[in-house]
Structure formats: C-alpha cells, structure tokens
mmCIF file of C-alpha atoms and ligand atoms in Angstrom:
data_model
loop_
_atom_site.group_PDB
_atom_site.id
_atom_site.type_symbol
_atom_site.label_atom_id
_atom_site.label_comp_id
_atom_site.label_asym_id
_atom_site.label_seq_id
_atom_site.Cartn_x
_atom_site.Cartn_y
_atom_site.Cartn_z
ATOM 1 C CA MET J 1 33.553 -8.686 -28.159
ATOM 2 C CA SER J 2 33.975 -7.183 -31.573
ATOM 3 C CA ALA J 3 36.407 -4.361 -32.244
ATOM 4 C CA ALA J 4 34.165 -3.365 -35.094
ATOM 5 C CA GLY J 5 31.274 -2.951 -32.715
ATOM 6 C CA GLY J 6 29.202 -5.554 -34.482
ATOM 7 C CA ASP J 7 28.163 -7.632 -31.511
ATOM 8 C CA PRO J 8 25.051 -6.692 -29.604
ATOM 9 C CA PRO J 9 26.573 -5.570 -26.318
ATOM 10 C CA THR J 10 23.422 -5.829 -24.272
ATOM 11 C CA ALA J 11 23.438 -8.639 -21.794
ATOM 12 C CA ARG J 12 26.994 -9.854 -21.779
ATOM 13 C CA ALA J 13 28.771 -8.784 -18.665
ATOM 14 C CA PRO J 14 30.657 -7.402 -17.075
ATOM 15 C CA TYR J 15 31.558 -4.483 -19.258
ATOM 16 C CA THR J 16 33.412 -1.525 -17.845
ATOM 17 C CA CYS J 17 31.901 1.945 -17.734
ATOM 18 C CA PRO J 18 34.503 4.521 -18.817
ATOM 19 C CA SER J 19 32.670 7.452 -17.251
ATOM 20 C CA ALA J 20 31.878 6.233 -13.749
ATOM 21 C CA PRO J 21 31.470 8.137 -10.490
ATOM 22 C CA ALA J 22 34.569 8.789 -8.417
ATOM 23 C CA ASN J 23 33.978 6.187 -5.741
ATOM 24 C CA ALA J 24 36.592 4.373 -3.707
ATOM 25 C CA GLY J 25 37.614 1.309 -5.692
ATOM 26 C CA ALA J 26 37.024 2.971 -9.057
ATOM 27 C CA GLY J 27 39.743 2.936 -11.668
ATOM 28 C CA LEU J 28 41.407 6.188 -12.646
ATOM 29 C CA ILE J 29 41.658 5.957 -16.424
ATOM 30 C CA GLY J 30 42.460 9.478 -17.559
ATOM 31 C CA VAL J 31 43.177 13.044 -16.557
ATOM 32 C CA LEU J 32 41.968 16.254 -18.204
ATOM 33 C CA GLY J 33 44.841 18.169 -19.751
ATOM 34 C CA PRO J 34 45.229 21.891 -20.441
ATOM 35 C CA ASP J 35 44.292 21.131 -24.038
ATOM 36 C CA GLY J 36 40.796 20.163 -22.891
ATOM 37 C CA ARG J 37 41.315 16.505 -23.728
ATOM 38 C CA ILE J 38 41.399 13.483 -21.482
ATOM 39 C CA HIS J 39 44.836 11.899 -21.422
ATOM 40 C CA ASN J 40 44.622 8.234 -20.570
ATOM 41 C CA LEU J 41 46.862 6.510 -18.091
ATOM 42 C CA ARG J 42 49.042 3.702 -19.361
ATOM 43 C CA THR J 43 48.983 1.754 -16.119
ATOM 44 C CA PRO J 44 45.831 0.675 -14.265
ATOM 45 C CA MET J 45 45.229 2.607 -11.062
ATOM 46 C CA THR J 46 42.545 2.114 -8.445
ATOM 47 C CA VAL J 47 41.626 5.076 -6.280
ATOM 48 C CA ASP J 48 40.883 4.966 -2.570
ATOM 49 C CA ALA J 49 39.044 7.259 -0.178
ATOM 50 C CA ASP J 50 42.166 9.221 0.736
ATOM 51 C CA PHE J 51 42.914 9.975 -2.898
ATOM 52 C CA LEU J 52 39.346 11.087 -3.535
ATOM 53 C CA ASN J 53 39.163 13.258 -0.424
ATOM 54 C CA ALA J 54 42.314 15.055 -1.509
ATOM 55 C CA ALA J 55 41.005 15.426 -5.049
ATOM 56 C CA LYS J 56 37.655 16.806 -3.872
ATOM 57 C CA ALA J 57 39.443 19.753 -2.258
ATOM 58 C CA ALA J 58 39.763 21.187 -5.765
ATOM 59 C CA GLY J 59 36.197 20.445 -6.816
ATOM 60 C CA PRO J 60 34.413 17.425 -8.269
ATOM 61 C CA PRO J 61 37.055 14.881 -9.308
ATOM 62 C CA GLU J 62 34.875 13.863 -12.261
ATOM 63 C CA ALA J 63 35.408 17.335 -13.727
ATOM 64 C CA ARG J 64 39.163 16.761 -14.004
ATOM 65 C CA MET J 65 39.559 13.004 -14.173
ATOM 66 C CA ARG J 66 37.767 10.033 -15.676
ATOM 67 C CA PHE J 67 36.991 6.968 -13.640
ATOM 68 C CA SER J 68 35.898 3.478 -14.534
ATOM 69 C CA GLY J 69 33.566 1.060 -12.836
ATOM 70 C CA THR J 70 31.299 -1.831 -13.655
ATOM 71 C CA CYS J 71 28.670 -0.965 -16.272
ATOM 72 C CA GLN J 72 25.326 -0.955 -14.488
ATOM 73 C CA THR J 73 23.221 -1.479 -17.640
ATOM 74 C CA SER J 74 19.555 -0.980 -16.757
ATOM 75 C CA ALA J 75 20.394 0.410 -13.311
ATOM 76 C CA CYS J 76 21.996 3.467 -14.951
ATOM 77 C CA VAL J 77 20.001 6.444 -16.233
ATOM 78 C CA GLN J 78 22.188 6.485 -19.350
ATOM 79 C CA TRP J 79 21.072 2.983 -20.399
ATOM 80 C CA THR J 80 18.778 3.120 -23.412
ATOM 81 C CA GLY J 81 17.424 -0.368 -22.985
ATOM 82 C CA SER J 82 20.067 -1.987 -25.155
ATOM 83 C CA ARG J 83 23.230 0.144 -24.863
ATOM 84 C CA CYS J 84 24.902 3.103 -23.203
ATOM 85 C CA GLY J 85 23.511 6.335 -24.615
ATOM 86 C CA VAL J 86 26.402 8.548 -23.525
ATOM 87 C CA ILE J 87 28.811 7.636 -26.282
ATOM 88 C CA ASP J 88 26.123 7.694 -28.957
ATOM 89 C CA ARG J 89 25.088 11.234 -28.034
ATOM 90 C CA ALA J 90 28.696 12.396 -27.706
ATOM 91 C CA MET J 91 29.638 10.987 -31.104
ATOM 92 C CA GLU J 92 26.672 12.691 -32.687
ATOM 93 C CA ALA J 93 27.470 16.031 -31.052
ATOM 94 C CA LEU J 94 31.246 16.054 -31.365
ATOM 95 C CA GLN J 95 31.776 14.400 -34.746
ATOM 96 C CA ALA J 96 35.322 13.366 -33.839
ATOM 97 C CA HIS J 97 37.197 11.442 -36.491
ATOM 98 C CA ALA J 98 38.752 8.110 -35.651
ATOM 99 C CA THR J 99 42.474 7.845 -36.258
ATOM 100 C CA PRO J 100 44.398 4.707 -37.125
ATOM 101 C CA ASP J 101 46.255 4.857 -33.841
ATOM 102 C CA LEU J 102 44.156 4.115 -30.808
ATOM 103 C CA PRO J 103 45.017 6.065 -27.679
ATOM 104 C CA PRO J 104 46.467 4.148 -24.756
ATOM 105 C CA CYS J 105 43.736 2.779 -22.537
ATOM 106 C CA THR J 106 43.769 0.520 -19.514
ATOM 107 C CA ILE J 107 40.182 -0.750 -19.938
ATOM 108 C CA ARG J 108 39.761 -1.268 -23.678
ATOM 109 C CA ALA J 109 39.315 -5.034 -23.406
ATOM 110 C CA SER J 110 36.123 -4.570 -21.407
ATOM 111 C CA CYS J 111 35.084 -0.998 -22.282
ATOM 112 C CA ARG J 112 31.348 -0.626 -22.860
ATOM 113 C CA TRP J 113 31.805 2.167 -25.400
ATOM 114 C CA PHE J 114 34.458 0.299 -27.386
ATOM 115 C CA ALA J 115 32.299 -2.829 -27.398
ATOM 116 C CA GLN J 116 29.392 -0.836 -28.788
ATOM 117 C CA THR J 117 31.158 1.381 -31.279
ATOM 118 C CA GLY J 118 34.762 0.281 -31.770
ATOM 119 C CA PRO J 119 37.624 2.718 -32.487
ATOM 120 C CA LYS J 120 35.249 5.621 -33.226
ATOM 121 C CA ALA J 121 34.399 5.628 -29.533
ATOM 122 C CA CYS J 122 38.033 6.182 -28.642
ATOM 123 C CA ALA J 123 38.250 9.282 -30.840
ATOM 124 C CA THR J 124 35.318 10.832 -29.013
ATOM 125 C CA CYS J 125 36.239 9.508 -25.593
ATOM 126 C CA ALA J 126 39.093 11.976 -25.112
ATOM 127 C CA LEU J 127 36.601 14.843 -25.414
ATOM 128 C CA ILE J 128 34.208 13.604 -22.742
ATOM 129 C CA VAL J 129 34.262 15.046 -19.236
ATOM 130 C CA THR J 130 31.982 13.181 -16.859
ATOM 131 C CA ASP J 131 31.079 16.132 -14.640
ATOM 132 C CA THR J 132 30.817 19.378 -16.566
ATOM 133 C CA ARG J 133 29.793 21.603 -13.666
ATOM 134 C CA ILE J 134 33.146 23.377 -13.521
ATOM 135 C CA ALA J 135 33.295 23.812 -17.284
ATOM 136 C CA ALA J 136 29.772 25.258 -17.194
ATOM 137 C CA GLU J 137 30.845 27.850 -14.655
HETATM 138 S S1 SF4 M 1 36.252 4.535 -25.560
HETATM 139 FE FE1 SF4 M 1 38.284 3.758 -26.138
HETATM 140 S S2 SF4 M 1 39.786 5.117 -25.100
HETATM 141 FE FE2 SF4 M 1 37.742 5.459 -24.147
HETATM 142 S S3 SF4 M 1 37.745 4.145 -22.348
HETATM 143 FE FE3 SF4 M 1 36.799 2.991 -24.030
HETATM 144 S S4 SF4 M 1 38.443 1.818 -25.032
HETATM 145 FE FE4 SF4 M 1 39.393 3.388 -23.713
#
C-alpha cells in the first residue's frame, strides 16, 4: 500500500470500507459530532446486534456513526470498476484541504480510501455521513 496513493488499489485484498452498513460485526470507526464532522475513535470497536438495536431507536445508525467492513469491490454499487467512487466524488464536491496531521483512525492500514488517495482522503473523510436521510429531513 502506498500512503501517496500511487499503487493501483484494484485487486489487492482485503481492504476495509470506511463507510459500511451498520451490521453486526462491523467496526465502529467514528461518531458524528455537533460540529457536523465525524470524530474517529482511537480504539477499535466491533458492534453487535444489541448495540445496533439500541442505536436504531434513534434512527439509522449510519446517519450518526460510521462503520467499517470488508470492501466488496465489484459487489458494491459504489465500485467504478477499478476503485471506490465515494471518496472521489466527495473530494470533488467538498474540496477539503489535507492537513499535515492525520486524524486518529483505527483502520488506516487497510482503508480503501487511504489506499486510493492518501492523506487527502482523511481530510474529506470527516465530512462524510454514510446515511444522509436524517440530514435531508
Ligand atoms: S479516509 Fe483516512 S481517516 Fe477516513 S477511514 Fe480512511 S484512513 Fe481513516
């Protein structure tokens, strides 16, 4: 993996999806703060069905938290054929500037977005909410 994002990230596996569905066994990687940004956990945490059932009482967990799972590559609708399209579109739309200090992250070593794009992905990552239904309301 290249921190500069220079390696083709296509077939090598497994990468970790940083915007996965809230399924039992997923990793909880960050929580939406009142500032509208995702604040990453510093310690890995795996969620179970009880956690998710409690979280769903307040609406879709993916609207308030970010979860990780195995990147599904071509089995995911976000796969462009060679990479994950989510981070590319988000970077284009949000134009976040990378900072010298990377945010804490429990999945960076295997993160699909970091493998594709490097530190620029981390600057945009904090602005991405997986499920925007609540925000849209
Ligand atoms: S883009 Fe950066 S901060 Fe976001 S999950 Fe990947 S490595 Fe972590």
